[in-house]
XYZ file of C-alpha atoms in Angstrom:
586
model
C -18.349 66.438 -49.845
C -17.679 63.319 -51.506
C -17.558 60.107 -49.757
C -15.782 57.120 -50.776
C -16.593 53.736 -49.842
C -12.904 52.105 -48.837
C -12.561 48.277 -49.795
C -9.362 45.640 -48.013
C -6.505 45.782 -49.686
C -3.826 43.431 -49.452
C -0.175 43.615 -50.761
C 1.257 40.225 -51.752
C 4.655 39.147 -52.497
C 4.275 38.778 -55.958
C 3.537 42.211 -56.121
C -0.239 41.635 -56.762
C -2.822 44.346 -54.870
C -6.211 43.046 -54.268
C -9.247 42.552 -52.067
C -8.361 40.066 -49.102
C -11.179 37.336 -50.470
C -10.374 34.408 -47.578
C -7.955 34.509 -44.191
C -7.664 31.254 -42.714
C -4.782 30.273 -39.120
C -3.385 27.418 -40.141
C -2.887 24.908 -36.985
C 0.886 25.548 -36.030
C 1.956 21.833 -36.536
C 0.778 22.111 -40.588
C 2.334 25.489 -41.528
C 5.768 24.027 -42.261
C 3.557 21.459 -44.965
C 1.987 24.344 -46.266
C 5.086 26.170 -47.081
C 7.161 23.058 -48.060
C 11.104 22.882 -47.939
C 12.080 26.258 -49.569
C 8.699 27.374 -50.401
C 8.420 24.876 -52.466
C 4.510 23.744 -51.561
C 3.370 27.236 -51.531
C 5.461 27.924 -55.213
C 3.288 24.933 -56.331
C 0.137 26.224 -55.258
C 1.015 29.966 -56.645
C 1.563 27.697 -60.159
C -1.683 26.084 -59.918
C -3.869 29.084 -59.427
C -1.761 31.912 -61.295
C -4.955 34.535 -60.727
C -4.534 34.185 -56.722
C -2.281 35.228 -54.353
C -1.221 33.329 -52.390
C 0.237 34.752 -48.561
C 1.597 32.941 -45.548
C 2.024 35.565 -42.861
C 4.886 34.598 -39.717
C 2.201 33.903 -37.594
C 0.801 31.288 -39.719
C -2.571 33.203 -41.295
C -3.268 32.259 -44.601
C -4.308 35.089 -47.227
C -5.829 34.202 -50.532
C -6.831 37.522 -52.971
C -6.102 38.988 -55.721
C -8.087 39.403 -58.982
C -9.776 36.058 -58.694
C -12.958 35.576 -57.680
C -13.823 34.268 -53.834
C -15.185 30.657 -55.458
C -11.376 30.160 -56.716
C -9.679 31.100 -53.781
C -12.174 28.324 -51.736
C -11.002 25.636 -54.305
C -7.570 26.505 -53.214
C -7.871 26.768 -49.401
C -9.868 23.371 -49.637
C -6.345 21.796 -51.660
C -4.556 23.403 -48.997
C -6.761 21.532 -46.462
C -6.426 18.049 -48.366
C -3.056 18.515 -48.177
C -2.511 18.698 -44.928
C -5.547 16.053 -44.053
C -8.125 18.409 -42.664
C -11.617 17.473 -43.968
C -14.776 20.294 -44.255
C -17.073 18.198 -42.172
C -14.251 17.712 -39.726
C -13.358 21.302 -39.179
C -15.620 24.627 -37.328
C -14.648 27.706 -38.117
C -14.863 30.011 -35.428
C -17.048 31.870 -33.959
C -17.807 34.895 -31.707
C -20.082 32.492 -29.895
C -19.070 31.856 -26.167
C -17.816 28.419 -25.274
C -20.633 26.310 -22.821
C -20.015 25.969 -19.602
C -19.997 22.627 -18.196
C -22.322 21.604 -15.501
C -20.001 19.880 -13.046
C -23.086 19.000 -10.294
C -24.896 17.758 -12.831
C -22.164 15.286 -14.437
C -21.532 14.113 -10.690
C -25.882 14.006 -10.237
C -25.506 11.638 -13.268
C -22.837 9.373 -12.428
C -24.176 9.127 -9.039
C -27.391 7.845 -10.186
C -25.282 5.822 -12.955
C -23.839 3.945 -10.084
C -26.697 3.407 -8.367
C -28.796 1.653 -11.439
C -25.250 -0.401 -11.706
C -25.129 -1.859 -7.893
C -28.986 -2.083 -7.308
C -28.889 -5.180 -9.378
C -26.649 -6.291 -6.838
C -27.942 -9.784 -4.810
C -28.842 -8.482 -1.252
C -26.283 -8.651 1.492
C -26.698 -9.714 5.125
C -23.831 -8.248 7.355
C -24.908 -8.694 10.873
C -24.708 -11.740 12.837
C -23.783 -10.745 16.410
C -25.257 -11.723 19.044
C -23.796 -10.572 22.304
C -23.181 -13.377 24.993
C -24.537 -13.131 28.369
C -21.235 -13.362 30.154
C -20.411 -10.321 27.675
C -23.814 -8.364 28.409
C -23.478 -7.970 31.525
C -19.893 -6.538 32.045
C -20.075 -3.377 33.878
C -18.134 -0.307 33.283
C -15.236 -1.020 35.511
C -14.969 -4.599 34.285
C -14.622 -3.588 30.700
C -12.296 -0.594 31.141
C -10.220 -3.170 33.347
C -10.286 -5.545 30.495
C -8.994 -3.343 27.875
C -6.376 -2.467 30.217
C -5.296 -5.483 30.958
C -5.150 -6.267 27.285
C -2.634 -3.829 25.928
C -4.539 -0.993 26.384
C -7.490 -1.813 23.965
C -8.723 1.845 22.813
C -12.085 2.112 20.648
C -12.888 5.287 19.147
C -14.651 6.654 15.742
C -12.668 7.631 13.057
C -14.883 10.645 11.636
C -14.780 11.778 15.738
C -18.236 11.251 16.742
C -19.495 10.683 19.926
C -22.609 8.896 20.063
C -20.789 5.643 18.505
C -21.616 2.121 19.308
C -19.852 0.696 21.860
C -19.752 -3.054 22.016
C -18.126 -4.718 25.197
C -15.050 -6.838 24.350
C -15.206 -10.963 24.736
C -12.847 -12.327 26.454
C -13.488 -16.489 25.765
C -13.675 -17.591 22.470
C -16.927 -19.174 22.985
C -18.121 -15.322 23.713
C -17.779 -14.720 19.710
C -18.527 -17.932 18.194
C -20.502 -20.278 20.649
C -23.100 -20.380 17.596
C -20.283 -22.116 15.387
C -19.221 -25.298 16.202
C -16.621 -26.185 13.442
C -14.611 -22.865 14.017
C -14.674 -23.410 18.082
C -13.469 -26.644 17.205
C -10.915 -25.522 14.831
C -9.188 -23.110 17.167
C -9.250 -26.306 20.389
C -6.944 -27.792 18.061
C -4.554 -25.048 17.732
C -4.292 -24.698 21.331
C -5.125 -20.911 22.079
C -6.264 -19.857 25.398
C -7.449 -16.655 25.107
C -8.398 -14.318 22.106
C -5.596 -11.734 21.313
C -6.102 -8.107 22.437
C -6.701 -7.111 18.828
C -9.399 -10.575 18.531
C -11.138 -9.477 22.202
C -12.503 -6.112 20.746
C -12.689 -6.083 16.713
C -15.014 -9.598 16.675
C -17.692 -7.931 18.193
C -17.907 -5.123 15.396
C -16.545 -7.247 12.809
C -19.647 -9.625 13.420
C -21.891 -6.856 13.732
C -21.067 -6.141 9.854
C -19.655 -2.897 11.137
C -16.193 -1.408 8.956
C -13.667 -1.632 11.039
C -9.401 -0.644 11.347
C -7.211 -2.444 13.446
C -4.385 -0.366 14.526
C -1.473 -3.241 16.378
C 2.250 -4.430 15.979
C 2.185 -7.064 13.674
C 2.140 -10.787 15.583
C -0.585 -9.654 17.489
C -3.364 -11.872 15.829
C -4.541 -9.352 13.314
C -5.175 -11.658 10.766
C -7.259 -14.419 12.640
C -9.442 -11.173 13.492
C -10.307 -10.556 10.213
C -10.057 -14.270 8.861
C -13.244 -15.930 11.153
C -15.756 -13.574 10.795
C -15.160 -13.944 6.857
C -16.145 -17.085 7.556
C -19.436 -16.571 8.671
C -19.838 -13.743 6.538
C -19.504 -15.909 3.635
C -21.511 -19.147 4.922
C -24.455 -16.682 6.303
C -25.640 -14.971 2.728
C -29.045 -15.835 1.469
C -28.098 -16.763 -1.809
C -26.029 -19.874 -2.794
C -22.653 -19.633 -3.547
C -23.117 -20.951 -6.820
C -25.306 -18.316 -7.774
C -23.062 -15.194 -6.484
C -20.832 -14.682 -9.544
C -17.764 -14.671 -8.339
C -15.983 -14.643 -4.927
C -17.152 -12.909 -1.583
C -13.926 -11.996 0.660
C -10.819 -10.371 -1.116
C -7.698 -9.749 1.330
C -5.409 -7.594 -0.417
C -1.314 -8.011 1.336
C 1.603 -5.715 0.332
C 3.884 -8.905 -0.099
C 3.773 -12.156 -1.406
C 5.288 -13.680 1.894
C 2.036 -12.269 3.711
C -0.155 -12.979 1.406
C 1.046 -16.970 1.709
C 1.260 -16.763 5.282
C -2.791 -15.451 5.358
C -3.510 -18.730 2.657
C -1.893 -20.994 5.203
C -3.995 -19.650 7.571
C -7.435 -19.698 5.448
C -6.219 -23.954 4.833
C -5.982 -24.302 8.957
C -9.394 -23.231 9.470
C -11.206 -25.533 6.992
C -14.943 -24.089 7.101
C -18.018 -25.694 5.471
C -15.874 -26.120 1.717
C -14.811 -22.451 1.886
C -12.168 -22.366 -1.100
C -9.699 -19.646 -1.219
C -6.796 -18.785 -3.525
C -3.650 -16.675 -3.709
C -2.633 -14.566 -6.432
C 1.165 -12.969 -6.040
C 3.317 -11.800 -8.699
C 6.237 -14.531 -9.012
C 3.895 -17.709 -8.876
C 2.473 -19.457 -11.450
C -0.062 -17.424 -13.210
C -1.674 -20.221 -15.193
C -2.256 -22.011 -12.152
C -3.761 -19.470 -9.905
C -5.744 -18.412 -12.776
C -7.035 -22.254 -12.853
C -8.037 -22.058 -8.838
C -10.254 -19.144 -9.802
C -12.085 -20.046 -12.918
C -13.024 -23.385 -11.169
C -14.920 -21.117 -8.423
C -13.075 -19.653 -4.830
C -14.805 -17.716 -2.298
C -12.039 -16.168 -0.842
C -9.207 -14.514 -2.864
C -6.043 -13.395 -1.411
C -3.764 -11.224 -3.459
C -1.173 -8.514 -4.066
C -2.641 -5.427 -5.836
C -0.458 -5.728 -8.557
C -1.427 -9.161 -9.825
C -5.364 -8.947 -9.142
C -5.385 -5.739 -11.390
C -3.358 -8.184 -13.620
C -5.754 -11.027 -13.578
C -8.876 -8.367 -13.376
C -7.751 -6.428 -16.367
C -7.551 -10.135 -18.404
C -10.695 -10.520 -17.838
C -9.667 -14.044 -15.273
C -11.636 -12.969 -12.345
C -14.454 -9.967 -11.450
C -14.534 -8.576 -8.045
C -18.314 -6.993 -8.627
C -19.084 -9.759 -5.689
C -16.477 -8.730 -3.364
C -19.201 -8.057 -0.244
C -16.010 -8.473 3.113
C -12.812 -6.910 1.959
C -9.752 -6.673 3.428
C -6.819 -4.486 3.224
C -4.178 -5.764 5.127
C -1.036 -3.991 6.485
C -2.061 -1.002 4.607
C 0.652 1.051 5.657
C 2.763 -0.772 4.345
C 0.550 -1.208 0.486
C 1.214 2.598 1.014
C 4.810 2.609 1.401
C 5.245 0.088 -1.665
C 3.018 2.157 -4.121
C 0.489 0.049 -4.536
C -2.176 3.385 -3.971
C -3.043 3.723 -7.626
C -3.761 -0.400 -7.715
C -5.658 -0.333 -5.120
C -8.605 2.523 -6.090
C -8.682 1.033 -9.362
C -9.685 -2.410 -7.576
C -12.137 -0.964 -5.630
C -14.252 1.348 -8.229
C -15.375 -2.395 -9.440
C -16.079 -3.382 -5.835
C -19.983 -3.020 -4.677
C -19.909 0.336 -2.439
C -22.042 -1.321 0.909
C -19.064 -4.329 1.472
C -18.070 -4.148 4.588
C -13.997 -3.028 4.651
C -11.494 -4.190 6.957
C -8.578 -2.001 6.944
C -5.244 -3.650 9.369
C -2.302 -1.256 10.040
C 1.011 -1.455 12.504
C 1.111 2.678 12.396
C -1.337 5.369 11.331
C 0.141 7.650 9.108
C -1.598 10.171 6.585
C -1.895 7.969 4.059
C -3.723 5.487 5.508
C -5.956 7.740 6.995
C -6.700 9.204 3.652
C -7.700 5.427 2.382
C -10.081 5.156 5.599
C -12.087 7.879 4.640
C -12.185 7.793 0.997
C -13.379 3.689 1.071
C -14.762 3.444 4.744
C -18.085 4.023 6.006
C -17.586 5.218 9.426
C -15.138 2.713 10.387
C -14.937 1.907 14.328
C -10.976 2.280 15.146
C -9.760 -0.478 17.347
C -5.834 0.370 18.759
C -4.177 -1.698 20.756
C -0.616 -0.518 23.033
C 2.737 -1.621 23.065
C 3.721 -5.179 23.964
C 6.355 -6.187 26.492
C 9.409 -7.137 24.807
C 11.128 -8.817 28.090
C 14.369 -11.167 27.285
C 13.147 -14.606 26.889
C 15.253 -17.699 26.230
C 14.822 -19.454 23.043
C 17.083 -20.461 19.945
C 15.479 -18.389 17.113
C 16.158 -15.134 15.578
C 16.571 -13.205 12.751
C 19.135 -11.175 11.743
C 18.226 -7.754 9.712
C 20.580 -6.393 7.541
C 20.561 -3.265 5.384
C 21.819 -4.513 1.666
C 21.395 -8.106 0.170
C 24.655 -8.185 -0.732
C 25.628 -8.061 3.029
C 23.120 -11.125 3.827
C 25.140 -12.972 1.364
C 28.184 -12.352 2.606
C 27.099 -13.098 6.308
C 24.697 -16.202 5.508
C 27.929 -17.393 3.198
C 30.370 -16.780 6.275
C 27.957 -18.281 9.019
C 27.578 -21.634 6.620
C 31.427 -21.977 5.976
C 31.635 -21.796 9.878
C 28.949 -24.782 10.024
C 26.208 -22.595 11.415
C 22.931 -23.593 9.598
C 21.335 -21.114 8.407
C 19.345 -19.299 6.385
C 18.742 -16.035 4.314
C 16.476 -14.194 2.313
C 15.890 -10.746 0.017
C 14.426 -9.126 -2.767
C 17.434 -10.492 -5.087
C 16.255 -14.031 -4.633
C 13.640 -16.170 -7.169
C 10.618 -16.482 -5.691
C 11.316 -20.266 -5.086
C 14.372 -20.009 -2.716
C 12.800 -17.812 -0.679
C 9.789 -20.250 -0.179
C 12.135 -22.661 0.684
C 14.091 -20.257 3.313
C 11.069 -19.080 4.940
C 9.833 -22.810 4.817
C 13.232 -24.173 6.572
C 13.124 -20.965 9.265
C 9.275 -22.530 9.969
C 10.198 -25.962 10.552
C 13.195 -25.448 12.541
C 15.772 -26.927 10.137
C 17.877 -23.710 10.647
C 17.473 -21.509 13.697
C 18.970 -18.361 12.339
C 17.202 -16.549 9.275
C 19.390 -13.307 7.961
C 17.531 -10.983 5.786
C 16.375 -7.509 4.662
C 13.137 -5.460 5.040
C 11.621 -7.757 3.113
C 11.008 -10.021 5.723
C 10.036 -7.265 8.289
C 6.063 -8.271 7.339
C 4.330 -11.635 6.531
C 6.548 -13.786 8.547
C 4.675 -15.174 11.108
C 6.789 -17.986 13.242
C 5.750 -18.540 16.582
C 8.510 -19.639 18.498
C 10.826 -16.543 16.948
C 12.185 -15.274 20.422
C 14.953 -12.452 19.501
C 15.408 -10.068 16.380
C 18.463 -8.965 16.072
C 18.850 -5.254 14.059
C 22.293 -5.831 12.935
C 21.732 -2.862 10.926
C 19.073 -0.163 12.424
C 16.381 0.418 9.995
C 16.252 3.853 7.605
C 12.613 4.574 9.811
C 10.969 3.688 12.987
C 8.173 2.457 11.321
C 10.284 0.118 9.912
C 11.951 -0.944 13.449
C 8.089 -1.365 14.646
C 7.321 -4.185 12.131
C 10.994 -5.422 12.252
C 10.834 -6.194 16.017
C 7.072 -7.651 15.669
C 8.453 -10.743 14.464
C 9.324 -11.406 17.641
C 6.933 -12.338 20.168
C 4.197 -13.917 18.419
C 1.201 -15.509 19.641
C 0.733 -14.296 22.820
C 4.321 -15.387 23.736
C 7.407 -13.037 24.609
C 10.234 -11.698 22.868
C 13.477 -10.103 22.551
C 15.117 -7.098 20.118
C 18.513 -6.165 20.404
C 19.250 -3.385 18.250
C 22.768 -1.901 17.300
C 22.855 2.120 16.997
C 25.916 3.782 15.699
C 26.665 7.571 14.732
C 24.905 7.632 11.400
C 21.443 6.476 13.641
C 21.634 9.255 15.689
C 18.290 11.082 13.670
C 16.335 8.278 14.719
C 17.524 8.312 18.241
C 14.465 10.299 19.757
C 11.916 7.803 17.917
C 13.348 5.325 19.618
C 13.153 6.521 22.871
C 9.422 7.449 22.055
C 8.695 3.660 21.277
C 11.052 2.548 24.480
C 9.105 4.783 26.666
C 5.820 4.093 25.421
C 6.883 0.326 26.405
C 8.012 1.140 30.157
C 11.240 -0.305 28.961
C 14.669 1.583 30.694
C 16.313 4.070 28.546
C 19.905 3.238 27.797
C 22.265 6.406 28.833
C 24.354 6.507 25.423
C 20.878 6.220 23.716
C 20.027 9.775 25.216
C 23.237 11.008 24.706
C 22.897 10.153 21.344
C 19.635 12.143 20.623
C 21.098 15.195 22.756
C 23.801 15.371 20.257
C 22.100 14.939 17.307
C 19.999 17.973 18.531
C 22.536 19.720 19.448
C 24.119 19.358 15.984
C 21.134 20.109 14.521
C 21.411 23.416 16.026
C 25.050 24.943 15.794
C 25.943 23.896 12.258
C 29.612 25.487 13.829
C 30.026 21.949 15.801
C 32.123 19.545 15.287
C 33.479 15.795 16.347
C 31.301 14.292 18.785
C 29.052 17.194 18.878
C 28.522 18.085 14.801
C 28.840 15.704 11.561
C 32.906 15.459 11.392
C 34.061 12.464 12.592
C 36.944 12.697 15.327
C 38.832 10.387 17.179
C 36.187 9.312 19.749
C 33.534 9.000 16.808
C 36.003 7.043 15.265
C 36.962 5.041 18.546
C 32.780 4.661 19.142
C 32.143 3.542 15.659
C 35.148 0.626 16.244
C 33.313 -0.671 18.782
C 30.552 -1.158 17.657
C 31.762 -3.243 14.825
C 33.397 -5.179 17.595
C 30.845 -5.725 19.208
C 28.691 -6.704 16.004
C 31.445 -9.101 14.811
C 31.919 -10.873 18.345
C 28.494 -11.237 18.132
C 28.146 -13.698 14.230
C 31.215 -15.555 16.379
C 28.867 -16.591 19.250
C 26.428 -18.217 16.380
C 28.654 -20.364 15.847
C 27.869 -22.279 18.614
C 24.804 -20.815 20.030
C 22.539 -17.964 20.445
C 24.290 -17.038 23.684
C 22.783 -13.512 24.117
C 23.482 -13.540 27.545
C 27.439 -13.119 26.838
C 26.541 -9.795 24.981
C 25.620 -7.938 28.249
C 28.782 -8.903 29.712
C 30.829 -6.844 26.667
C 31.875 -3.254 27.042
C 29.695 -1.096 25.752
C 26.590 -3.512 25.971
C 24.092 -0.354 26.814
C 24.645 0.741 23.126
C 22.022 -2.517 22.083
C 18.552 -1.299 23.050
């Protein structure tokens, strides 16, 4: 039998048979230049080498063959390549040859030991500078659990759950904390405190003792003084001259500019061996914070979104950061700022001691904790008594700036001084607002959520939730305002239908507080539940409105509008609980 040897054929349009000499997938973006607008590339090409056929196949595979020889048909598929920019040294062909695998431990082995060659040039760093007073020492058991009760309900416990944690008793003088340091004892005798804050009794102990630390408390309860004196020390105490550091040692980063101004005023009050700070918001003048830095600060106080500004520009290098501070980080959170905030601290040396200051504890910020945190000591402190005191300051919260103009406008035109601040306003106006609120020029300050954080007035004695905030996290920092420094305060909050979800958070937070529990507050939440579970209900008990929703609602906006009369005059909150229908305000 005869065999025969069988060689590739290939049929091409032009009606040419031949051996298939080169096959070649041309990347899908480049067939349509191949083939040009009516074939007119390929035609060209066909022209140019009239012994070679030339194929495009509808998956985009090349075929050159024919009668040619296989050094012709390269010449062509190399003009096909020019063509469409594809170089020979830039190209490899394929292969049966298995892709590598890539060595994921060993990448991470790498840049481990790529960040460890990076930070061991670092200066060394001194963190601890505690030493526990006598008076402190020697507080038994029952004296320090009677203290934290006393204070709040001071709770200390480790974030990562451990047990065998270091418990350090709280002080309860200021001289417990900082006998050793003359010019800060001094420093708070002039600003007439007492006592340390709840918050101030337990975290200076383990903020002195170099130890990372988050401070879970409504805001006004001396959160930032906590954090602020022990950067003091921190930053006096290194070993090697501040000259010689490269750049500053504490950065505090704020979700808002208002509380990042508010912590600058309080860096300026507690003037500290020529400690310079600076604060870097988005709004100010950039050329001029950037000339506070280059001329050498120690402290830098910023919003995330204007350090990674200034970082990225090269203006200022946070490789010395050794005490940072992230401040009202649920709040950072809330805002965004997340993505800023990693990228600030992958430039940040990893053994800094962190400071991380919070009004709630949601997922989020528990995420931060243990991603930048090395295991952080959790200082909590309770509720605060809200009980009605008498003083002639408030602010007014309202839902939509265009409502605080219209209020503010109507409150003027009736010769109440007052006034008002949101998002919609330059930066400038609401310095001055927030500066005339402080002083006491005006009594009455209306705003939005923006002023919920970084507004810290002492004498502020009610807050007023004209409109109830979208979440009870909000309501938490709204009615912190309040009650500042140790002193009392008042909230008066007005709840209508639309509320109603929120109704069973606020009886959590009311309870919590030992505060009475309005009766139309838990009517409220029954209904709402009750709604929630026969979507067949109606009126009062569903979503449509009837009469007596109707008749509620009315009310309300009485009640609200009776209430912007008696500013014209006064604050007279005492005429409120004589209305009908007073038990809605909680």
């Amino acid at each position: 039998m005869q065999v025969l040897e069988l060689v590739p054929c290939c049929c091409f349009p032009n009606g040419v048979a031949g051996p298939s000499l080169i096959s070649w997938q041309i990347p899908p973006n480049n067939v349509g230049k191949v083939i040009g607008k009516g074939g007119s590339v390929i035609k060209g090409f066909r022209t140019s080498y009239p012994s070679l056929s030339i194929h495009v196949s509808s998956g985009g595979m090349l075929e050159l063959g024919g009668s040619s020889d296989k050094e012709e048909a390269e010449r062509c598929l190399k003009d096909i390549k020019n063509l469409i920019g594809i170089s020979e040294s830039s190209e490899s062909y394929a292969t049966n040859q298995e892709a590598s695998s890539i060595d994921w431990d060993n990448l991470k082995a790498r840049s481990a030991e790529a960040q460890k060659v990076r930070w061991s040039k670092c200066p060394p760093l001194i963190k601890d500078f505690y030493r526990e007073h006598p008076d402190v020492s020697s507080l038994t058991e029952d004296q320090v659990s009677k203290i934290r009760s006393e204070n709040n309900g001071i709770e200390v416990s480790s974030f990562s759950g451990k047990d065998d944690i270091l418990m350090l008793n709280p002080v309860f003088r200021f001289e417990h904390a900082f006998e050793a340091y003359p010019e800060i004892m001094t420093a708070i005798q002039k600003r007439g405190f007492k006592n340390p804050s709840p918050i101030q009794c337990q975290a200076w102990p383990y903020l002195l003792k170099g130890l990372d630390l988050i401070g879970i408390a409504q805001t006004g309860t001396g959160k930032t003084l906590a954090f602020l004196l022990p950067s003091f020390i921190h930053i006096d105490s290194q070993s090697i001259p501040r000259e010689k550091r490269g750049g500053p040692n504490v950065l505090v980063l704020s979700p808002t500019r208002e509380l990042a101004l508010q912590i600058a005023d309080e860096v300026k009050k507690y003037e500290y061996r020529g400690i310079k700070s600076v604060c870097v918001y988005g709004g100010g003048d950039r050329k001029a914070q950037v000339k506070v830095v280059t001329q050498g600060v120690q402290i830098v106080i910023a919003t995330p979104g204007r350090l990674n500004d200034l970082i990225e520009s090269g203006c200022i290098a946070v490789e010395s950061i050794t005490y940072l501070v992230l401040d009202e980080a649920d709040r950072m959170l809330d805002m965004g700022f997340e993505p800023q905030i990693r990228k600030i601290l992958l430039d940040v040396r990893p053994d800094r001691q962190t400071v991380m200051t919070s009004a709630t504890w949601p997922p989020g910020v528990r995420r931060l904790a243990s991603n930048y945190m090395k295991d952080p000591i959790t200082v909590s402190i309770g509720s605060l008594d809200l009980a009605a005191v008498h003083k002639d300051k408030a602010i007014i919260f309202m839902s939509k700036k265009a409502k605080v103009d219209d209020y503010s406008s109507s409150l003027c035109l009736a010769g109440v001084d007052c006034q008002s601040i949101h998002g919609g306003r330059d930066q400038m106006d609401r310095e001055q607002a927030l500066l005339d609120f402080k002083l006491g020029h005006v009594r009455i300050l209306i705003a939005t959520d923006v002023a919920s954080r970084g507004i810290d007035v002492e004498d502020i004695s009610h807050v007023i939730n004209f409109d109830f905030p979208n979440s009870m996290e909000e309501y938490v920092h709204r009615i912190g305002r309040s009650g500042r420094a140790g002193k009392k305060g008042s909230s008066i909050s007005f709840m209508t239908y639309r509320d109603r979800p929120l109704a069973q958070g606020l009886i959590d937070i009311m309870t919590e507080a030992n505060q009475p529990i309005p009766r139309t507050i838990k009517s409220q939440c029954f209904v709402y539940k009750h709604a929630q579970k026969s979507t067949k209900a109606q009126g009062v008990y569903g979503y449509q409105m009837d009469i007596m929703d109707i008749s509620i609602h009315d009310d309300y906006l009485g009640i609200q509008t009776l209430f912007l009369g008696n500013l014209k005059t006064s604050i007279q909150l005492e005429q409120l609980k004589s209305i009908k229908g007073y038990p809605h305000f909680t």
